[in-house]
XYZ file of N, CA, C and O in Angstrom:
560
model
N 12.065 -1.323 4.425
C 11.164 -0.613 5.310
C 11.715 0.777 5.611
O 10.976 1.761 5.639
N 13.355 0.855 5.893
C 13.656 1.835 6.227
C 13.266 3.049 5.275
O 12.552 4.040 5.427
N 14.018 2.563 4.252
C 14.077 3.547 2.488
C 12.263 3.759 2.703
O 11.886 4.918 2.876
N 11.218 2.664 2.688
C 9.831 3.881 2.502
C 9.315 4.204 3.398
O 8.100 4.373 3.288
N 10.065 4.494 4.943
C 9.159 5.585 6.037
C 10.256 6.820 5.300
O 9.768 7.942 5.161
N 11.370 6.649 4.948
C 12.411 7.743 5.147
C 11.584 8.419 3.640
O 11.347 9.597 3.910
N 11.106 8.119 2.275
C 10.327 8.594 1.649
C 9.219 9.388 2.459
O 8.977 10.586 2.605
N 8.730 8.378 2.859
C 6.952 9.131 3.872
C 7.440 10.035 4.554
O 6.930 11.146 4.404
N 7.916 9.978 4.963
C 8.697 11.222 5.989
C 9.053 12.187 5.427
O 8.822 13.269 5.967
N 9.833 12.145 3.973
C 9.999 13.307 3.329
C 9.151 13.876 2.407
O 9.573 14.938 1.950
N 7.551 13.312 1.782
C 6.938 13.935 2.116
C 6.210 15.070 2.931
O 5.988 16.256 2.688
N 5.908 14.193 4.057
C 5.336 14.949 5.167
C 6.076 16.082 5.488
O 5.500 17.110 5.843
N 7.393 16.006 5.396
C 8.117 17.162 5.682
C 7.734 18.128 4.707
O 7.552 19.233 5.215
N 7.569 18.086 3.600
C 7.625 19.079 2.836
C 5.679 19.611 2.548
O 5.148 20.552 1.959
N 5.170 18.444 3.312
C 3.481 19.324 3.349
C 3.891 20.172 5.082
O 2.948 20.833 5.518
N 4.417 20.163 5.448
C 4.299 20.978 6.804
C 5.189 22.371 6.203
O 5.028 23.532 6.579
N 6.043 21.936 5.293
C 6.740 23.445 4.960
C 5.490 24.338 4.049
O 5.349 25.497 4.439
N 4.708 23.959 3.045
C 3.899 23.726 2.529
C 2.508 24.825 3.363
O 1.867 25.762 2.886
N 2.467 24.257 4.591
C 1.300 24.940 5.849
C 1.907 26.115 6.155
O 1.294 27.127 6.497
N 3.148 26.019 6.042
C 3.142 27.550 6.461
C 3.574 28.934 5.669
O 4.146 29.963 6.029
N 2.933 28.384 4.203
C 1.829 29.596 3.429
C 1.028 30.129 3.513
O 0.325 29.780 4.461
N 0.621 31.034 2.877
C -0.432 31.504 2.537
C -1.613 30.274 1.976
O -1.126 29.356 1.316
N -2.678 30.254 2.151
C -3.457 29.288 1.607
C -3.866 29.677 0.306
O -4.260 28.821 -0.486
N -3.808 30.976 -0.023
C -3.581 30.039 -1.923
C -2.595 29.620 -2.561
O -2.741 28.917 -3.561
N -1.502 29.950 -2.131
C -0.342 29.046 -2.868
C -0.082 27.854 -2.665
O 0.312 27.077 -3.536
N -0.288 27.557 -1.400
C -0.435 26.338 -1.209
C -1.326 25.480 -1.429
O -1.151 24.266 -1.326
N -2.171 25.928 -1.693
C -3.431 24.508 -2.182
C -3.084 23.724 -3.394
O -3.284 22.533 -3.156
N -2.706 23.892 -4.426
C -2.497 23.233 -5.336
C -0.927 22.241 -4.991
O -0.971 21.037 -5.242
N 0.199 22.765 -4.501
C 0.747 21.700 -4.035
C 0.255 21.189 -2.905
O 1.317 20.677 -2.552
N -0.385 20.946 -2.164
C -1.075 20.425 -1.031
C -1.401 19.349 -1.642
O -0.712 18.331 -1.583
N -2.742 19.465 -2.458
C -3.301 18.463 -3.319
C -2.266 17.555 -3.708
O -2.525 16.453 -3.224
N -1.067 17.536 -4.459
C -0.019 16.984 -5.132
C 0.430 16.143 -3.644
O 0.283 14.946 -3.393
N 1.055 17.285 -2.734
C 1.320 16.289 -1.761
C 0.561 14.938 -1.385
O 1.010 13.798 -1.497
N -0.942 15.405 -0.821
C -1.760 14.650 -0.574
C -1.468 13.479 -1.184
O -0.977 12.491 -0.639
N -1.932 13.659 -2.907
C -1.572 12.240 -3.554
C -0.645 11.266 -3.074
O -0.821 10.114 -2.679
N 0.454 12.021 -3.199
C 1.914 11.629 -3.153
C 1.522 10.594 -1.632
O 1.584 9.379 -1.445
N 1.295 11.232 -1.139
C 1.496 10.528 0.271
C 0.436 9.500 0.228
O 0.632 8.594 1.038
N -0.328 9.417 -0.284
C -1.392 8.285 -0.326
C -1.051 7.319 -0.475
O -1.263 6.288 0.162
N 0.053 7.692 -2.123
C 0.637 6.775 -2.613
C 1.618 5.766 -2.011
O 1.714 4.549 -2.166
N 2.413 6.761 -1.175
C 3.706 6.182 -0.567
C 3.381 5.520 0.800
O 4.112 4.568 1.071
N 2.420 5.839 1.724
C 1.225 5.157 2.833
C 1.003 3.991 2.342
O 1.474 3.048 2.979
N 0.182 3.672 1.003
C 0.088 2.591 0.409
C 0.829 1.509 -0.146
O 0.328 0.389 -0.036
N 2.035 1.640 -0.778
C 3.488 0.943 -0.747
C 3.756 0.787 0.844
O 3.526 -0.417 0.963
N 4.021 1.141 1.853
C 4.453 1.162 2.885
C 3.576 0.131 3.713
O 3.988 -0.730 4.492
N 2.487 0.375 3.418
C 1.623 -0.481 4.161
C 1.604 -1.887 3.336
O 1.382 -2.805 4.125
N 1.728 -2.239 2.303
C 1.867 -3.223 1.389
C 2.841 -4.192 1.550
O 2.780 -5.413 1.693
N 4.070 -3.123 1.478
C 5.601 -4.137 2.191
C 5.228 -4.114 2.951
O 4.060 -4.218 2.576
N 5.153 -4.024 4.438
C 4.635 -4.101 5.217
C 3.482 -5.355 5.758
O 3.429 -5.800 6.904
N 2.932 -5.610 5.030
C 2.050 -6.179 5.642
C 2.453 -7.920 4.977
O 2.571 -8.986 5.582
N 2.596 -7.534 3.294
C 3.020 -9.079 2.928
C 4.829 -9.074 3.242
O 5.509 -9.999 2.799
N 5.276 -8.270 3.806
C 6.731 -9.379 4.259
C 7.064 -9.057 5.350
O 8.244 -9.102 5.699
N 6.059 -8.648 6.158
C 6.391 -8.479 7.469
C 5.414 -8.971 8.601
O 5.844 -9.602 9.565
N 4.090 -8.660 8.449
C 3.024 -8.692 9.060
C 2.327 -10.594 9.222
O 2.093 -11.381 10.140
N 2.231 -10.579 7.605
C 1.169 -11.597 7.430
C 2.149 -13.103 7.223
O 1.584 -14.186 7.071
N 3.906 -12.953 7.247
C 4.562 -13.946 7.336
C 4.565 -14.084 9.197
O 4.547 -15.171 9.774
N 4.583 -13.098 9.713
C 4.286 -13.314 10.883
C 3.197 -14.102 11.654
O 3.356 -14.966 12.516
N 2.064 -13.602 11.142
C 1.403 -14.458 11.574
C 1.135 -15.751 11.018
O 0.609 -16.454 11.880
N 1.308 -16.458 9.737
C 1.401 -17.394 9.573
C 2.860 -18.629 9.640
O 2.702 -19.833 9.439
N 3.938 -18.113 9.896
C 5.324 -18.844 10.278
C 5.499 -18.265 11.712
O 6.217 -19.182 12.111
N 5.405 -17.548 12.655
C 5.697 -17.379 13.484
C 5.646 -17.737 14.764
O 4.453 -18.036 14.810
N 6.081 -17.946 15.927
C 6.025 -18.222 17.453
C 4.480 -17.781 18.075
O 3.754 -17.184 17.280
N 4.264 -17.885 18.626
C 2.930 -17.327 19.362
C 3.081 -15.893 19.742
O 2.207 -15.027 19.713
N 4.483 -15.766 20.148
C 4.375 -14.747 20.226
C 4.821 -13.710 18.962
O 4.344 -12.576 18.931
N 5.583 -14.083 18.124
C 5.420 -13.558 17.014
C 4.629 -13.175 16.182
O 4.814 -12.232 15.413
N 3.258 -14.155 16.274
C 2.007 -13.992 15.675
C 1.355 -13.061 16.216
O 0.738 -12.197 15.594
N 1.463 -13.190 17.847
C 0.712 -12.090 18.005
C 1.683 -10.447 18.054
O 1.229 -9.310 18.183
N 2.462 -10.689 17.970
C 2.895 -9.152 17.776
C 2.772 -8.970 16.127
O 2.830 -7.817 15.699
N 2.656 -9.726 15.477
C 2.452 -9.194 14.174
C 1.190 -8.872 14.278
O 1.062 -7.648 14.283
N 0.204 -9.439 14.364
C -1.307 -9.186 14.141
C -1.123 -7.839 15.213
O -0.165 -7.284 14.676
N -1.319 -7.368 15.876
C -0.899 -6.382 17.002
C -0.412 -5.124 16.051
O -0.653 -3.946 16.316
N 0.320 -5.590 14.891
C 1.082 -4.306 14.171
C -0.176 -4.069 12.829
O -0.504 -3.028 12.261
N -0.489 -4.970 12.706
C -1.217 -5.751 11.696
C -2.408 -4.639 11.915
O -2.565 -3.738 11.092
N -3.258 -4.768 13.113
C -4.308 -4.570 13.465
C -4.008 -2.315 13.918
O -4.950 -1.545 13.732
N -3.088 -1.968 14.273
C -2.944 -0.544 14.016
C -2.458 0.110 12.983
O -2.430 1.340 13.010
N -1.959 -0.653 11.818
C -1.560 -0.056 10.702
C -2.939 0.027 10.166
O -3.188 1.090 9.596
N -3.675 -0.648 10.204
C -5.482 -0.746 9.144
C -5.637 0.650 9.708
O -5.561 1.663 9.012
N -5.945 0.639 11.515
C -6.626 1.913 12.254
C -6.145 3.279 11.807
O -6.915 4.238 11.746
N -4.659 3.365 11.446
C -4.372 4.273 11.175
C -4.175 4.449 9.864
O -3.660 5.515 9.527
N -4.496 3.562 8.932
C -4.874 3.811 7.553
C -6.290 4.476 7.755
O -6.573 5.571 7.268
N -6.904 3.940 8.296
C -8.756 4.692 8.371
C -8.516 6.005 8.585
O -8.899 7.003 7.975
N -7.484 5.797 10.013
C -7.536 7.533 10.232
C -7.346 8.750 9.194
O -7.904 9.848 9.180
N -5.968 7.969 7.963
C -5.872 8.678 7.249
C -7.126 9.126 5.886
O -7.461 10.203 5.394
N -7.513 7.793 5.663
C -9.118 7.942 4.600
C -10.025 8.980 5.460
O -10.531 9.943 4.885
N -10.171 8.817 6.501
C -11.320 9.649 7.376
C -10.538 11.035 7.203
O -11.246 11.635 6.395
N -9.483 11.851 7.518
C -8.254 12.530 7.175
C -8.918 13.153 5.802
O -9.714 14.090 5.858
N -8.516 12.544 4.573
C -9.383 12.856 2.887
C -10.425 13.095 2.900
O -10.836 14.199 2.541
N -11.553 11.703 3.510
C -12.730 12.278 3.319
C -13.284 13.432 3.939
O -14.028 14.179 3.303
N -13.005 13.628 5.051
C -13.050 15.276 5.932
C -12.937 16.093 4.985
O -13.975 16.533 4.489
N -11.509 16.567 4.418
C -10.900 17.713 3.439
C -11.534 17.322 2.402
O -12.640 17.859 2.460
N -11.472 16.805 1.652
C -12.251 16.544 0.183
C -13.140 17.407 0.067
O -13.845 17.609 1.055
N -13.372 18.136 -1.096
C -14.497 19.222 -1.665
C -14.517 20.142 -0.683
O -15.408 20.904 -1.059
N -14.007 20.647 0.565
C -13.625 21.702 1.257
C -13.574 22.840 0.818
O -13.790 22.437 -0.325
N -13.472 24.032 0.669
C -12.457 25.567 0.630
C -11.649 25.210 1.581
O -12.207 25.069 2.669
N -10.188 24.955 1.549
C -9.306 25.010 2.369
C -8.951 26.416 2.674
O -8.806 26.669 3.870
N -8.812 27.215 1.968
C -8.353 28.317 2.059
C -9.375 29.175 3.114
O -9.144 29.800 4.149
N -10.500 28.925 2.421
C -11.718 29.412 3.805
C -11.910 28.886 5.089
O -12.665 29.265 5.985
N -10.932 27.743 5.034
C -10.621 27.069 6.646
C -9.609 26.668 7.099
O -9.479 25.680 7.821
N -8.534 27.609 6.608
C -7.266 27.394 6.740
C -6.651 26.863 8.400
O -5.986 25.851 8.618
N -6.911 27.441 8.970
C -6.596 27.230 10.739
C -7.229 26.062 10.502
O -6.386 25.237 10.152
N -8.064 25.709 10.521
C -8.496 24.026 11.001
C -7.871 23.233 9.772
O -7.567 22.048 9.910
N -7.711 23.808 8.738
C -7.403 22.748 8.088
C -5.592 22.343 8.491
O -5.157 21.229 8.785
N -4.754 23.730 8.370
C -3.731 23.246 9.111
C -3.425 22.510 10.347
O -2.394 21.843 10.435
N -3.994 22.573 10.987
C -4.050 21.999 12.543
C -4.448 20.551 12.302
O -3.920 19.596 12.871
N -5.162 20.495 11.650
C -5.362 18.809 11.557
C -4.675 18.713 10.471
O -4.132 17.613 10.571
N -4.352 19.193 9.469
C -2.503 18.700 8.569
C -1.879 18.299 9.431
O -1.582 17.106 9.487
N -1.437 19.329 10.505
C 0.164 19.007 11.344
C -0.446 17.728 12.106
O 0.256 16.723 11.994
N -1.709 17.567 12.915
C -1.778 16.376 13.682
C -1.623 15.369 12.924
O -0.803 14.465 13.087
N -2.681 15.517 11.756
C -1.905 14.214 10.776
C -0.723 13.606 10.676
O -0.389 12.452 10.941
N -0.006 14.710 10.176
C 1.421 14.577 10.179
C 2.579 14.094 11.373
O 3.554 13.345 11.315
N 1.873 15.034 12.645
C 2.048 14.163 13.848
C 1.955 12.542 14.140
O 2.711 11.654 14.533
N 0.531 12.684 13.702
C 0.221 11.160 14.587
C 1.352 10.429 13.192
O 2.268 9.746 13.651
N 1.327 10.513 12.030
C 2.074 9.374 11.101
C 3.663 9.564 11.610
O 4.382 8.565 11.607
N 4.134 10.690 11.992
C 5.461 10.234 12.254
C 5.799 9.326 13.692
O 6.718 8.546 13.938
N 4.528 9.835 14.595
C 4.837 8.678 15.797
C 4.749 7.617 15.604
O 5.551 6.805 16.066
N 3.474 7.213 14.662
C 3.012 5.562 14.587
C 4.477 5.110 13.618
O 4.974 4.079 14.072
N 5.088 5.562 12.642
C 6.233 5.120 11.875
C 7.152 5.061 12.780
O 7.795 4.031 12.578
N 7.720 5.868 14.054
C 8.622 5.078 14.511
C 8.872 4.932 15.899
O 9.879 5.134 16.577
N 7.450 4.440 16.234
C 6.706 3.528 17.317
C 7.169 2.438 16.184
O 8.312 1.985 16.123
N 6.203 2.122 15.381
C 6.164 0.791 15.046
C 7.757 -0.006 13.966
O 8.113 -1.143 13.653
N 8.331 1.568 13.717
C 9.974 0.728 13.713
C 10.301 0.239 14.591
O 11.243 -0.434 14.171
N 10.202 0.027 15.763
C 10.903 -0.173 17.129
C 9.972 -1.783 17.527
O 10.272 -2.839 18.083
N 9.143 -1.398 17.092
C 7.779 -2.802 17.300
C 8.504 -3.749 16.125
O 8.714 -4.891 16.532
N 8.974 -3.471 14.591
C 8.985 -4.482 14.232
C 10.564 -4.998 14.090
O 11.079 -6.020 13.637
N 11.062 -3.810 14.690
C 12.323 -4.324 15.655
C 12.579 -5.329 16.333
O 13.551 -6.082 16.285
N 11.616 -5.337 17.026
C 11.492 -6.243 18.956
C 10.653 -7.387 17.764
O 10.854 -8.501 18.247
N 9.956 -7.532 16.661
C 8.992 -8.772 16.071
C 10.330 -9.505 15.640
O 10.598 -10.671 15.931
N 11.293 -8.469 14.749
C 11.865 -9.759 14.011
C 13.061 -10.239 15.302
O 13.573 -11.351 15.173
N 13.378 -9.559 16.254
C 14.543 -10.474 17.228
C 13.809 -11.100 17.912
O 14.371 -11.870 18.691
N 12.305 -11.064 17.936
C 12.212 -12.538 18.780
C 12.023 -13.734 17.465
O 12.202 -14.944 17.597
N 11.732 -13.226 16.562
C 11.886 -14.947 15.692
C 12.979 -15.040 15.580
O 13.922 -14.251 15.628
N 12.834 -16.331 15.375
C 13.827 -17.315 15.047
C 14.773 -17.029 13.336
O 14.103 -16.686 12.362
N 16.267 -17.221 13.206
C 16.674 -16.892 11.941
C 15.601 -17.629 11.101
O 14.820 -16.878 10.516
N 15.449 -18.736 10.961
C 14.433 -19.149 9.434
C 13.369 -18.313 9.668
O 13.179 -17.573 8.703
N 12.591 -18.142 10.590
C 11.730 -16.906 10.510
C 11.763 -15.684 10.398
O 10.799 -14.948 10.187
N 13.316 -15.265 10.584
C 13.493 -13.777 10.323
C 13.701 -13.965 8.136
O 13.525 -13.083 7.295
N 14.042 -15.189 7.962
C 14.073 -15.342 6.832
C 12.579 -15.294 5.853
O 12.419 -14.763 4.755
N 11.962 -15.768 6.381
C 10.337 -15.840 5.857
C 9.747 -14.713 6.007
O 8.793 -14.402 5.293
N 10.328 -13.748 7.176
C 9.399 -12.370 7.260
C 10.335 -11.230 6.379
O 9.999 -10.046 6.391
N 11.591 -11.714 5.580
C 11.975 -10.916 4.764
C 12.880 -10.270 5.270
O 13.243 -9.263 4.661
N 13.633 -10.672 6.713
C 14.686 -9.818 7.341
C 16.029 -10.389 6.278
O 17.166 -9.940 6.424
């Protein structure tokens, strides 16, 4: 988990260095970024969900279950946020809307580095309340 926020993260770092171009040089790595990060959102959310999330809720304490589903249920929201995020920009002139388009880059970029480590700390507090065979089943 650690190794792919510390990837996502270094992405994101390098689309915020990225924003503060000029908007034509930057559009074409933008795009690249974009991908990139889709990609690595998607691995992240994947581990994530089958060895962390969904062993939770099916081996876990009550309360384990529900803090997984709990993590479960804002990783989707903030996957949407990010599709809603694409579909917004998609077929755009960025360059002809550079100020808005940066500003909602950086919030993007904002809100994903809080929710990554908000929810390190959440699946922190998930795996010390299970139990070792359950920290075993959720892949700790």
């Amino acid at each position: 988990m650690d190794q792919l926020q510390s990837d996502t993260l270094a992405v994101l770092s390098r689309a915020s260095e990225l924003l503060d171009e000029e908007p034509g040089p930057a559009r074409a790595g933008l795009g690249a970024i974009r991908r990139e990060l889709a990609r690595k959102l998607r691995e992240y959310q994947i581990f994530k969900h089958s060895r962390i999330f969904d062993p939770a809720l099916t081996s876990g304490s009550p309360s384990v279950a529900e803090a997984g589903r709990r993590l479960k249920v804002d990783c989707i929201a903030g996957s949407a946020r990010f599709d809603q995020y694409v579909r917004e920009w998609s077929g755009k002139d960025i360059a002809a809307e550079w100020a808005a388009f940066r500003s909602a880059t950086l919030e993007l970029g904002r809100r994903l580095r809080d929710h990554m480590v908000s929810e390190r700390v959440q699946i922190r507090l998930l795996l010390a309340g299970a139990t070792p065979r359950q920290n075993a089943d959720l892949g700790e």
